[in-house]
CSV table of C-alpha atoms and ligand atoms in Angstrom, one decimal:
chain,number,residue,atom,x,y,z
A,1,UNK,CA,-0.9,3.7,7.2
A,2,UNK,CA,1.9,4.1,4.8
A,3,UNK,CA,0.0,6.3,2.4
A,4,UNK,CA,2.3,8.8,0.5
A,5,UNK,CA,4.9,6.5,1.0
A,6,UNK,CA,7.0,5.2,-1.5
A,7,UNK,CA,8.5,1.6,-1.2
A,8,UNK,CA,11.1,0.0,-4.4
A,9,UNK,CA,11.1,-3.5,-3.8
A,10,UNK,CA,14.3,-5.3,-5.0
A,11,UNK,CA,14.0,-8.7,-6.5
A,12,UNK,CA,16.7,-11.3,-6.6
A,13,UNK,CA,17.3,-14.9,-8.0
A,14,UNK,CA,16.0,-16.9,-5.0
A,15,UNK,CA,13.4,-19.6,-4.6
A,16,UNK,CA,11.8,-16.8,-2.4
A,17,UNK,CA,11.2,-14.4,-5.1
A,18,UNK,CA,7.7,-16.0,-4.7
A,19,UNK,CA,7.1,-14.6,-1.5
A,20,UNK,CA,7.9,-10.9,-3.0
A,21,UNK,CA,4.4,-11.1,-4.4
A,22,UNK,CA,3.0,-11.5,-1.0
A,23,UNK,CA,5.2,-9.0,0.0
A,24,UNK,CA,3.9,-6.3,-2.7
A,25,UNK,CA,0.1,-6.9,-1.8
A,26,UNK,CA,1.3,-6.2,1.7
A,27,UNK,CA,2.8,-3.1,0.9
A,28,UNK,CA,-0.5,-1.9,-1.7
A,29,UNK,CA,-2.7,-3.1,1.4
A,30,UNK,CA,-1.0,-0.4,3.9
A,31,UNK,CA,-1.4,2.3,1.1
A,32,UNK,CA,2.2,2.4,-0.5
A,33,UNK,CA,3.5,2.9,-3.6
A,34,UNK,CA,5.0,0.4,-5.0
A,35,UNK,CA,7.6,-0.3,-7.8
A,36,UNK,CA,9.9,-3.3,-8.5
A,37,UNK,CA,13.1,-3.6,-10.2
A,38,UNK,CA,14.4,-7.2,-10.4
A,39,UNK,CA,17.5,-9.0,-11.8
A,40,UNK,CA,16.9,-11.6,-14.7
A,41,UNK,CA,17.6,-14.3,-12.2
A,42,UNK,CA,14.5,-13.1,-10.4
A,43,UNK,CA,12.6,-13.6,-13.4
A,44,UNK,CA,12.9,-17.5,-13.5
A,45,UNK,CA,10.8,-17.6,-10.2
A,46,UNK,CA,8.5,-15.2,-10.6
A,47,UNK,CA,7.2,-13.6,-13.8
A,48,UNK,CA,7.4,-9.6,-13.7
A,49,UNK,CA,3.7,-9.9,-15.3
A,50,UNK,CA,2.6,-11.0,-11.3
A,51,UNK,CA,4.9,-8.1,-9.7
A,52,UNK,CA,3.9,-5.5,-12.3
A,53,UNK,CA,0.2,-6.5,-12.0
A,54,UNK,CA,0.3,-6.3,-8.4
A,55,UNK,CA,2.4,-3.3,-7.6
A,56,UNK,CA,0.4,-1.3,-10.0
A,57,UNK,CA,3.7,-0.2,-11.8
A,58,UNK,CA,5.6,-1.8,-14.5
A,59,UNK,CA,8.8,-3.6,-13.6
A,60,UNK,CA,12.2,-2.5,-14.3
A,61,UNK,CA,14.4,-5.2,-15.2
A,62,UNK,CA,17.0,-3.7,-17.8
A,63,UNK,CA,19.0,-0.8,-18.5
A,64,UNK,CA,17.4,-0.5,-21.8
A,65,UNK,CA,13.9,-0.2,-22.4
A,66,UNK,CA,14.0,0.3,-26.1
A,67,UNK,CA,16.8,-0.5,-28.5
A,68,UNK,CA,16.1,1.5,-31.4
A,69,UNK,CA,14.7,4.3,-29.8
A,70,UNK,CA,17.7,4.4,-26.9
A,71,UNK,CA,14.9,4.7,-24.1
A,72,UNK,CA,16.6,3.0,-20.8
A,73,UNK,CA,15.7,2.6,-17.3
A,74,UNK,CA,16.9,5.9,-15.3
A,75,UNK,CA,18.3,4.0,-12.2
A,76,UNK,CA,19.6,7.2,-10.7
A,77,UNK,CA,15.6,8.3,-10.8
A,78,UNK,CA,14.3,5.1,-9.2
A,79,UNK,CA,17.1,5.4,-6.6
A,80,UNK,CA,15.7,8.9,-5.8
A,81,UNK,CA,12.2,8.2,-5.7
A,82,UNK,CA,11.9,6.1,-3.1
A,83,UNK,CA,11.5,6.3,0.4
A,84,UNK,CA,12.9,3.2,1.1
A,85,UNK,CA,14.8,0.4,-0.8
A,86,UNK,CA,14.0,-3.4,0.2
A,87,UNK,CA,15.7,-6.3,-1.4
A,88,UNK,CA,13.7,-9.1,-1.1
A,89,UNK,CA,14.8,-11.5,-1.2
A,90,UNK,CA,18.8,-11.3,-1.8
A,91,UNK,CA,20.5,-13.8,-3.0
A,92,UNK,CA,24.0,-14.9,-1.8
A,93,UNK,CA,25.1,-13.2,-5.3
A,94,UNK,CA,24.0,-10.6,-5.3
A,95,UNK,CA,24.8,-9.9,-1.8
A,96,UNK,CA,28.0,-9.8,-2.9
A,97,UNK,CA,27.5,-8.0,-5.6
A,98,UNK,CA,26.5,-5.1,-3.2
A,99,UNK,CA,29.4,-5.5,-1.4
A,100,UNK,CA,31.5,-5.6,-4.4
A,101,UNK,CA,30.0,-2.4,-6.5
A,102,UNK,CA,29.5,-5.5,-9.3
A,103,UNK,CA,26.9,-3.1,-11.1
A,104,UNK,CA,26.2,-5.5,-13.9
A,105,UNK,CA,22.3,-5.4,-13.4
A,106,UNK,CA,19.7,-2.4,-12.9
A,107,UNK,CA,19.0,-4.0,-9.5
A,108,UNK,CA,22.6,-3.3,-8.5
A,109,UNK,CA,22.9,0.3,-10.4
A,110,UNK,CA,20.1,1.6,-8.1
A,111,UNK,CA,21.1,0.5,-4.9
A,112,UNK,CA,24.4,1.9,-5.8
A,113,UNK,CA,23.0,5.6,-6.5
A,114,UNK,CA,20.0,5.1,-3.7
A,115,UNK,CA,20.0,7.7,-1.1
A,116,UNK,CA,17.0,6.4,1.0
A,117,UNK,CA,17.4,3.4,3.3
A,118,UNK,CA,18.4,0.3,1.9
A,119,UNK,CA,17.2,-2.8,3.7
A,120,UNK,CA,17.8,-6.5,2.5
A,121,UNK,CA,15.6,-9.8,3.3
A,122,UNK,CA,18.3,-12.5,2.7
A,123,UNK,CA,17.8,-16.0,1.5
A,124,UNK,CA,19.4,-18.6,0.7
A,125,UNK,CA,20.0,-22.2,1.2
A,126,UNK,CA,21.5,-23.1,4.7
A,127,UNK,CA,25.4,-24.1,3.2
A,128,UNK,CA,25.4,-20.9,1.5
A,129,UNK,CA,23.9,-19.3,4.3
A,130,UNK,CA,26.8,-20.3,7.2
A,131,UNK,CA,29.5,-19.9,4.2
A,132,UNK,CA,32.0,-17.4,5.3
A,133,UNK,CA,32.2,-14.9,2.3
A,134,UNK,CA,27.5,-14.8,2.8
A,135,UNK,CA,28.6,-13.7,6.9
A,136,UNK,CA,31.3,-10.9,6.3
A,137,UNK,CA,29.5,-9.6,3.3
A,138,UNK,CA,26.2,-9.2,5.6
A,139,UNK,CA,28.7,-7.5,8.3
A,140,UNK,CA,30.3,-5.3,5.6
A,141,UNK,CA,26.4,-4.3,4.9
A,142,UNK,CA,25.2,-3.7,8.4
A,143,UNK,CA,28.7,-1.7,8.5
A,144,UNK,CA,27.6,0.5,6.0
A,145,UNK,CA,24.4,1.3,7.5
A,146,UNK,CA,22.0,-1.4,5.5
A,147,UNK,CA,19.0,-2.5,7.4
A,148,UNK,CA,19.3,-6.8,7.5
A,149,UNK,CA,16.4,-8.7,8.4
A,150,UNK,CA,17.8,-11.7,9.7
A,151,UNK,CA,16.6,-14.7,7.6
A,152,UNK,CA,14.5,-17.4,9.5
A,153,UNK,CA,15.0,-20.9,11.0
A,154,UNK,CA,13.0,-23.6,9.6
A,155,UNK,CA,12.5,-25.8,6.5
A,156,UNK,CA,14.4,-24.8,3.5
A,157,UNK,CA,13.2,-25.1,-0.5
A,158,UNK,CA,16.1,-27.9,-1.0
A,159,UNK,CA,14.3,-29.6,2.1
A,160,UNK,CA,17.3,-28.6,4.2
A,161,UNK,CA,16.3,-27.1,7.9
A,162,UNK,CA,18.0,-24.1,9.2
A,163,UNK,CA,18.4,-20.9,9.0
A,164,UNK,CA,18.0,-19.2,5.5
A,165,UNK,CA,14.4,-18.8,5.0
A,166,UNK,CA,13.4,-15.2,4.1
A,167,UNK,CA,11.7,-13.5,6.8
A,168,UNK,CA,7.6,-13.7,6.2
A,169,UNK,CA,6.3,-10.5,4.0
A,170,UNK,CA,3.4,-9.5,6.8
A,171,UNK,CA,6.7,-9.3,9.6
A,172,UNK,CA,8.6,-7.8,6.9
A,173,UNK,CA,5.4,-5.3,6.5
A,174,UNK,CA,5.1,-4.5,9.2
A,175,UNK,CA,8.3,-3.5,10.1
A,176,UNK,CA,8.5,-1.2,7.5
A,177,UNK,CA,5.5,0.3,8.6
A,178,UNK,CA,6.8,0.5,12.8
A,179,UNK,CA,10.0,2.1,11.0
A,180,UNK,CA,7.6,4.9,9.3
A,181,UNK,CA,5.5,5.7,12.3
A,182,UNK,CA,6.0,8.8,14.3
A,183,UNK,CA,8.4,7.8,17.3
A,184,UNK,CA,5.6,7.4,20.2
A,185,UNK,CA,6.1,4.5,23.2
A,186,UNK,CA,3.0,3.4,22.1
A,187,UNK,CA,5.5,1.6,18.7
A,188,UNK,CA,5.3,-2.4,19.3
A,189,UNK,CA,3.1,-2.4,22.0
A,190,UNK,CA,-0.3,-4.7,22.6
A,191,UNK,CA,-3.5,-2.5,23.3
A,192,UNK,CA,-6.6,-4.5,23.6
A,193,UNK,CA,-9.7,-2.1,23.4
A,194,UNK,CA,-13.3,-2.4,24.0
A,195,UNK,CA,-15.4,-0.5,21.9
A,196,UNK,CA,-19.5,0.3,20.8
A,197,UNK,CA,-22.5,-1.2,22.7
A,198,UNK,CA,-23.4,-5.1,23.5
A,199,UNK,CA,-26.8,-6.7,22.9
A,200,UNK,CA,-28.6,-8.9,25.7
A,201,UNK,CA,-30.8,-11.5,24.2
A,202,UNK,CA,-34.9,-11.7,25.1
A,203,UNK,CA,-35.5,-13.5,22.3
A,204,UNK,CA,-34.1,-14.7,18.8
A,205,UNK,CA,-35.2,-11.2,17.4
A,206,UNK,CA,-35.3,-9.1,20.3
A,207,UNK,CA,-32.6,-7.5,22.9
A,208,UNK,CA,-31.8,-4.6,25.2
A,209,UNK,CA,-29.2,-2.9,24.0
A,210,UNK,CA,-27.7,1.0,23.5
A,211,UNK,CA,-26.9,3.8,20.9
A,212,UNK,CA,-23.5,3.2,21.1
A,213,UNK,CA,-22.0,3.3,17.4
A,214,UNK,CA,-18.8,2.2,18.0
A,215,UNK,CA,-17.0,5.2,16.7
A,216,UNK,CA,-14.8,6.1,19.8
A,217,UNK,CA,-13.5,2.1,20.1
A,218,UNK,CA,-13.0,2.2,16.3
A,219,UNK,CA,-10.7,6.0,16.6
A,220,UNK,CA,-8.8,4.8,19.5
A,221,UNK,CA,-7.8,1.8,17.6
A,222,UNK,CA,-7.3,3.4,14.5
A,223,UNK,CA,-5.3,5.9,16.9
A,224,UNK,CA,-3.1,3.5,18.3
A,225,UNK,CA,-2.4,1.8,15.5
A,226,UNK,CA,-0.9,4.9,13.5
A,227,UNK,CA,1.1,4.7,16.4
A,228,UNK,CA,3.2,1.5,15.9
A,229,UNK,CA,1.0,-0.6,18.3
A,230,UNK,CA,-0.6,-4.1,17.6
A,231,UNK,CA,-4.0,-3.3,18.3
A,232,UNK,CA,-6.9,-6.0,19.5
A,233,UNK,CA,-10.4,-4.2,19.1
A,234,UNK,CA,-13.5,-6.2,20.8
A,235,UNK,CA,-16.5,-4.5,19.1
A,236,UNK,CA,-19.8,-4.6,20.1
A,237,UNK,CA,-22.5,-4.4,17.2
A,238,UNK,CA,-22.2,-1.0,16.4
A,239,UNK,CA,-21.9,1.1,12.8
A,240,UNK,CA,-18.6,1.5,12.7
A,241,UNK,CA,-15.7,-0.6,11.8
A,242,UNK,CA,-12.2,-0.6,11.1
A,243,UNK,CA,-10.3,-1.9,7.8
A,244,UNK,CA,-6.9,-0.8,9.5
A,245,UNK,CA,-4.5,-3.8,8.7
A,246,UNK,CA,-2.9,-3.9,12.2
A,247,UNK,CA,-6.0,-3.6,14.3
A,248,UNK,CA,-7.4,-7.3,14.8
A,249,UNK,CA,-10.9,-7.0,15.4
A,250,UNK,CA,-13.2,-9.5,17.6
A,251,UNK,CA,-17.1,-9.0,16.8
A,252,UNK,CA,-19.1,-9.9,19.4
A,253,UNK,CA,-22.4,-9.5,20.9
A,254,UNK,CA,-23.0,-9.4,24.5
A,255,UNK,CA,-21.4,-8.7,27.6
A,256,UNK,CA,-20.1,-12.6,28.2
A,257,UNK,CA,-18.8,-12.6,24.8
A,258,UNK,CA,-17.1,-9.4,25.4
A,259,UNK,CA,-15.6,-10.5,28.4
A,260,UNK,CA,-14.6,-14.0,27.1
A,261,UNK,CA,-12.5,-12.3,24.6
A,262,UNK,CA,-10.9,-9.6,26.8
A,263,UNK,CA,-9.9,-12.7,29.3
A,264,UNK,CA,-8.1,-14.7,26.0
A,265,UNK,CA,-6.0,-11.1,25.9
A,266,UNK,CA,-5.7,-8.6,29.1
A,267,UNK,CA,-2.5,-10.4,30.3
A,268,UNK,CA,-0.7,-10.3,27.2
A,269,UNK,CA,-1.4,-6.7,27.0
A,270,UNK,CA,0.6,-3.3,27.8
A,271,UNK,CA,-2.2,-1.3,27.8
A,272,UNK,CA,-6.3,-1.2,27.5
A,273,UNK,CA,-8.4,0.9,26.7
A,274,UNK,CA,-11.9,0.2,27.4
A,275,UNK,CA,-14.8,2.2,25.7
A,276,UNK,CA,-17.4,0.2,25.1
A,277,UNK,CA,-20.8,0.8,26.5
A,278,UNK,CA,-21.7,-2.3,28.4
A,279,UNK,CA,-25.2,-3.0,29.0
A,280,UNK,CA,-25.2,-3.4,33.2
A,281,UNK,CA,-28.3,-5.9,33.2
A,282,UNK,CA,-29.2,-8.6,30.6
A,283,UNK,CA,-32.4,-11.0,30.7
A,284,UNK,CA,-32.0,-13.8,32.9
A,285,UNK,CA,-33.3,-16.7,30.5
A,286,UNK,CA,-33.2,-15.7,26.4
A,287,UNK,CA,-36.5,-17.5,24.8
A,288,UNK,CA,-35.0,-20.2,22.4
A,289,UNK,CA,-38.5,-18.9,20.3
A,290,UNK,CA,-39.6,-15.6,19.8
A,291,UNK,CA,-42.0,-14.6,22.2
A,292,UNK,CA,-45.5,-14.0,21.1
A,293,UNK,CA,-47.7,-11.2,22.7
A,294,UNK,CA,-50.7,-12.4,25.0
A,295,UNK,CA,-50.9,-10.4,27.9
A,296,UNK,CA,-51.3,-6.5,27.9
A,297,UNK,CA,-47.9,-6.3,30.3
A,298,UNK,CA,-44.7,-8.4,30.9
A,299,UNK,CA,-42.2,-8.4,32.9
A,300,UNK,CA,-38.6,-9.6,32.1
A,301,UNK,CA,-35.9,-10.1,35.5
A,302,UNK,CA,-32.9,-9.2,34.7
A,303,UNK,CA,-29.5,-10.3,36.2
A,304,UNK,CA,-26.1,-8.2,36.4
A,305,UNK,CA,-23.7,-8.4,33.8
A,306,UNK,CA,-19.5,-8.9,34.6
A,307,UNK,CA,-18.5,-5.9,34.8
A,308,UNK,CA,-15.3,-6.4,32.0
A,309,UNK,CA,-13.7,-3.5,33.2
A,310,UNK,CA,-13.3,-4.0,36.9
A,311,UNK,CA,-12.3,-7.5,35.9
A,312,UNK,CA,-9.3,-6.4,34.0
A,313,UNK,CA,-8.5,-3.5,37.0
A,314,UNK,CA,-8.4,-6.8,39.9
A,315,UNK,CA,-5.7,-8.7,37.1
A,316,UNK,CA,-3.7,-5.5,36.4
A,317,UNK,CA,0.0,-5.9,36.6
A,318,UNK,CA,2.7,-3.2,37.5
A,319,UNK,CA,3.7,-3.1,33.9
A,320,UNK,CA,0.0,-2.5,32.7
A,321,UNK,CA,-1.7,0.7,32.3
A,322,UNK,CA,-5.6,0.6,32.3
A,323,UNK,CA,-8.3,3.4,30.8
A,324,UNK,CA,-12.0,3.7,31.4
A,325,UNK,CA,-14.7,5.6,30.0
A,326,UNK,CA,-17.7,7.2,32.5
A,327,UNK,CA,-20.6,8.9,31.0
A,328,UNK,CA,-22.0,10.5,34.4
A,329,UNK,CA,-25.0,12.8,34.7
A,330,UNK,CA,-24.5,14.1,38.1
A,331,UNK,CA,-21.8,14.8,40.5
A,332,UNK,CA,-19.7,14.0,37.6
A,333,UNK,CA,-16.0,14.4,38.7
A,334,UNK,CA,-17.1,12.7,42.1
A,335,UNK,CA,-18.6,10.0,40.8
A,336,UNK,CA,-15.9,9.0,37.8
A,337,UNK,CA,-13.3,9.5,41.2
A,338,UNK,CA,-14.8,6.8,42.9
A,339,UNK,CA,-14.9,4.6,39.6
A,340,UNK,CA,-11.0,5.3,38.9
A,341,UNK,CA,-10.4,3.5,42.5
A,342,UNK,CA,-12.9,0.8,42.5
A,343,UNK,CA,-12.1,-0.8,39.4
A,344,UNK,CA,-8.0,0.4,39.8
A,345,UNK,CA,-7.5,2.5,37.1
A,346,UNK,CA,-4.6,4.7,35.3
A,347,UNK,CA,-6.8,7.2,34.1
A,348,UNK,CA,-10.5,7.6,33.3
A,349,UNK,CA,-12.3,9.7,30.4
A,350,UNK,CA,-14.8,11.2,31.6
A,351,UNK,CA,-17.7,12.6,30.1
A,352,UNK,CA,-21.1,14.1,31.5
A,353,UNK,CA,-24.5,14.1,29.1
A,354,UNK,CA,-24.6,17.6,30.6
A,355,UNK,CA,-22.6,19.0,28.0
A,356,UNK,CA,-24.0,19.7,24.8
A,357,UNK,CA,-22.3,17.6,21.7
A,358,UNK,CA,-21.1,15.0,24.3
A,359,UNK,CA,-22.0,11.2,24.8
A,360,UNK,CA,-23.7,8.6,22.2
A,361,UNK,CA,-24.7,9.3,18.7
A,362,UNK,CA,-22.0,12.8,18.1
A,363,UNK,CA,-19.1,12.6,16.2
A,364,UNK,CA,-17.9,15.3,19.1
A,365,UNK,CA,-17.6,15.1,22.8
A,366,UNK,CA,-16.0,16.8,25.8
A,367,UNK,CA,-14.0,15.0,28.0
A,368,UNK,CA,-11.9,15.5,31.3
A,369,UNK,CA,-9.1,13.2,32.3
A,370,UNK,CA,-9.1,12.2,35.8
A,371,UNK,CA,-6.2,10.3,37.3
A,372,UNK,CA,-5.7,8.9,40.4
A,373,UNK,CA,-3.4,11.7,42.0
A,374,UNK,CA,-6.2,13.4,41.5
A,375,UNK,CA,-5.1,15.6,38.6
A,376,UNK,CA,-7.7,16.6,36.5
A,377,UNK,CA,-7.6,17.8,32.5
A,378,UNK,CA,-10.7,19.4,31.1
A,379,UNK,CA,-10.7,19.8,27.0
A,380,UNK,CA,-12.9,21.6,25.1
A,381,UNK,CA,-15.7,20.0,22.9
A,382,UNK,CA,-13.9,18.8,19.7
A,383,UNK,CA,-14.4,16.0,17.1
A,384,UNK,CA,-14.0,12.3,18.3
A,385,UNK,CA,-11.0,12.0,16.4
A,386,UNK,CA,-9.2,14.5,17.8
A,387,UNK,CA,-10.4,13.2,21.3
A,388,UNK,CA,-8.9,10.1,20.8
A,389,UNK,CA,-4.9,11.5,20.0
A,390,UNK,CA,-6.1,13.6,23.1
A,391,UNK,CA,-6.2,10.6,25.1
A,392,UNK,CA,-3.7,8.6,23.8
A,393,UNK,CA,-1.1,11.8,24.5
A,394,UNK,CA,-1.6,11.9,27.9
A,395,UNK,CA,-1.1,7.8,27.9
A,396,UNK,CA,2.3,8.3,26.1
A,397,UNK,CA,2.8,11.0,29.0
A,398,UNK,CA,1.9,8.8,31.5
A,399,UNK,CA,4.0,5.7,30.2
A,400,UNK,CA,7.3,7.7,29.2
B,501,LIG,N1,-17.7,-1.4,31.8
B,501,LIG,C1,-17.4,-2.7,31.6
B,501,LIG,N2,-18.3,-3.7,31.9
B,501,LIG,C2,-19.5,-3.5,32.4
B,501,LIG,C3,-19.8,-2.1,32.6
B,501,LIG,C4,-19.0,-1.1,32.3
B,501,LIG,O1,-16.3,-3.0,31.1
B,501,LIG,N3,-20.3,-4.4,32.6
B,501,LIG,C5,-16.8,-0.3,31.5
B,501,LIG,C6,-17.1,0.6,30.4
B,501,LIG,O2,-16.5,0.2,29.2
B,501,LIG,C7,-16.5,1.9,30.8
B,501,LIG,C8,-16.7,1.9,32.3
B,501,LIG,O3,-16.7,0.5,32.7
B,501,LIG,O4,-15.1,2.0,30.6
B,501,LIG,C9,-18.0,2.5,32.7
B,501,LIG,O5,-18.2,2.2,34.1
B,501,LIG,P1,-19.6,1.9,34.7
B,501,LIG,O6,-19.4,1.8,36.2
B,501,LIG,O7,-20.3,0.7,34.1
B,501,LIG,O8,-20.4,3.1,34.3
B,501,LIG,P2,-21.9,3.1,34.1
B,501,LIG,O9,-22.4,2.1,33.2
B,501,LIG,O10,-22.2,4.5,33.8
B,501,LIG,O11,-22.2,2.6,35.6
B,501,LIG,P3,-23.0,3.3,36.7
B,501,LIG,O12,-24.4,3.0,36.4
B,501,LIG,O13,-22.4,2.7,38.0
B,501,LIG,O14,-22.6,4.8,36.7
């Protein structure tokens, strides 16, 4: 996330100086650090208390901390410290106050001795907004290398509509975080990935299911997601989760579930991934009661599950690339071949219970990478985590 990361925000006198509180959390959520320096406007819509409270860090507001004792605010220091400047929001003052070198505030001072990037969140009403002097000082900024995030159409704090509303703090966030992330292809793409094992009801209490944990669905995601993509993560009921703010994930328990989700999503998608150990057969009829024991054998028909992943494969579009997973015990490479073409995959991980370390309930595995020119990478045995950047490398190969 953006741990070790150091993020000033810059407050200004707007009605959105509101939304800057949002905009910390956001920030603290993704594992910044956060400090705020704000102009005494700014402190007429939101008190610093809030700002301070949230960021963890005191606000800066003046040049002078004490009077008597001479302390002041170091504005050269906080310039330096961070790794990025955000304004947000800026005001049509001091906008032009940026433009100008008007360095009659702390807010000002800092971004005039900052040497990380400076980006600004305008807002304003929608007159000051389409005003000539707001346009050409936003140009003169742009010019000079600051980072604008266009402000948004829609319905202004005078009641006005049009375009002046500050640009939402998770968009905002999340930009900031895409701008952070190593430079992969994977950066604003949509992965949906299936991950741990799914449950097939016999009873309220009672179902056939897997030792799946989940981990694997849970690393890729986490894996993607350190790599600028928006990640959707359909998890079957396994051990492991994810807190990662940008993967989304579904919960569900059976195969149908599973499948209803992946339908919502596939065709919005660039890429999927799909992991998750699907139990083949479920019961036919789930007893609404549980079942009580009378005979001394039973015998429960089962019927075939969807098969999620070869449903995904017959939708697949030119511009989509599709992985999936084969745990084989036999004839390995042959039989994860003749998988990669039935259900029209990109590439398929393979890996065969034969190998020591591999398959359910390891945090390692050993996997081989099969695509459908035939070309064939083995890796050694190596954590999971590590397995999944493996995977997701040759991907970026694959897509660049
Ligand atoms: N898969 C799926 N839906 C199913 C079954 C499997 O999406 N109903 C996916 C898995 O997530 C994995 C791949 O398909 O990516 C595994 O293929 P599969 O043919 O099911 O492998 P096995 O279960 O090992 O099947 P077989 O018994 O034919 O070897």
């Amino acid at each position: 996330m953006l741990s070790g990361k150091k993020i000033l925000i810059g407050v200004s006198g707007s009605i959105a100086a509101y939304k800057s509180a949002y905009l910390v959390r956001e920030f603290i959520r993704l594992g910044a650090e956060v400090k705020v320096v704000m102009t005494d406007a700014a402190t007429s819509f939101i008190a610093p208390l809030t700002l301070g409270t949230l960021a963890k860090n005191p606000v800066s507001i003046d040049f002078v901390k004490d009077s008597k004792s001479g302390e002041w605010e170091n504005h050269v220091e906080l310039g330096l410290w961070a790794d990025l400047f955000l304004i947000a929001p800026l005001s049509a003052n001091s906008l032009s106050k940026m433009v100008s070198g008007n360095s009659d505030n702390l807010l000002i001072a800092t971004y005039l001795s900052a040497k990380c990037p400076v980006w600004v969140a305008p807002a304003m009403d929608l007159d000051m907004f389409k005003h000539f002097s707001t346009g050409e000082n936003l140009q003169k900024l742009k010019e000079k290398g600051v980072h604008v995030l266009e402000p948004r159409e829609g319905e202004l704090a005078s009641g006005l509509e049009g375009k002046g509303r500050m640009e939402e703090p998770p968009e905002i966030a999340r930009a900031v975080y895409e701008y952070f992330t190593p430079n992969s292809i994977l950066k604003g793409k949509k992965v949906l990935i299936t991950g741990g094992p799914t449950y097939e009801a016999i009873d309220p209490v009672r179902f056939i299911g897997n030792h799946s944990s989940g981990l694997t669905g849970v690393l890729l995601a986490e894996a993607c997601a350190e790599r600028g993509a928006e990640v959707v993560l359909v998890s079957g009921p396994g051990s492991h989760k994810t807190k990662h703010p940008y993967v989304t994930t579904y919960s569900i328990t059976s195969a149908n579930d599973m499948l209803e989700v992946v339908q919502d999503h596939w065709n919005k998608c660039d890429l999927g991934i799909f992991s998750a150990a699907v139990a083949d057969y479920r019961p036919a009829e789930a007893a609404d009661q549980k079942i009580k024991k009378k005979e001394d054998d039973m015998l429960i028909r089962l019927v075939k599950n969807p098969d999620i992943l070869a449903w995904a494969g017959s939708q697949k579009k030119d511009d989509q690339y599709l992985v999936g997973f084969a745990l084989e015990t036999e004839n390995e490479e042959e039989h994860a071949r003749q998988k990669l073409e039935r259900k029209n995959l990109d590439l398929l991980v393979l890996n065969s219970l034969n190998d020591s370390g591999a398959g359910f309930g390891h945090s390692t595995n050993k996997i081989t990478l099969i695509r459908p020119n035939n070309n064939l990478t083995k890796f050694e045995l190596k954590e999971k985590s590590e397995m999944a950047k493996d995977i997701l490398n040759a991907i970026e190969n694959d897509l660049k």
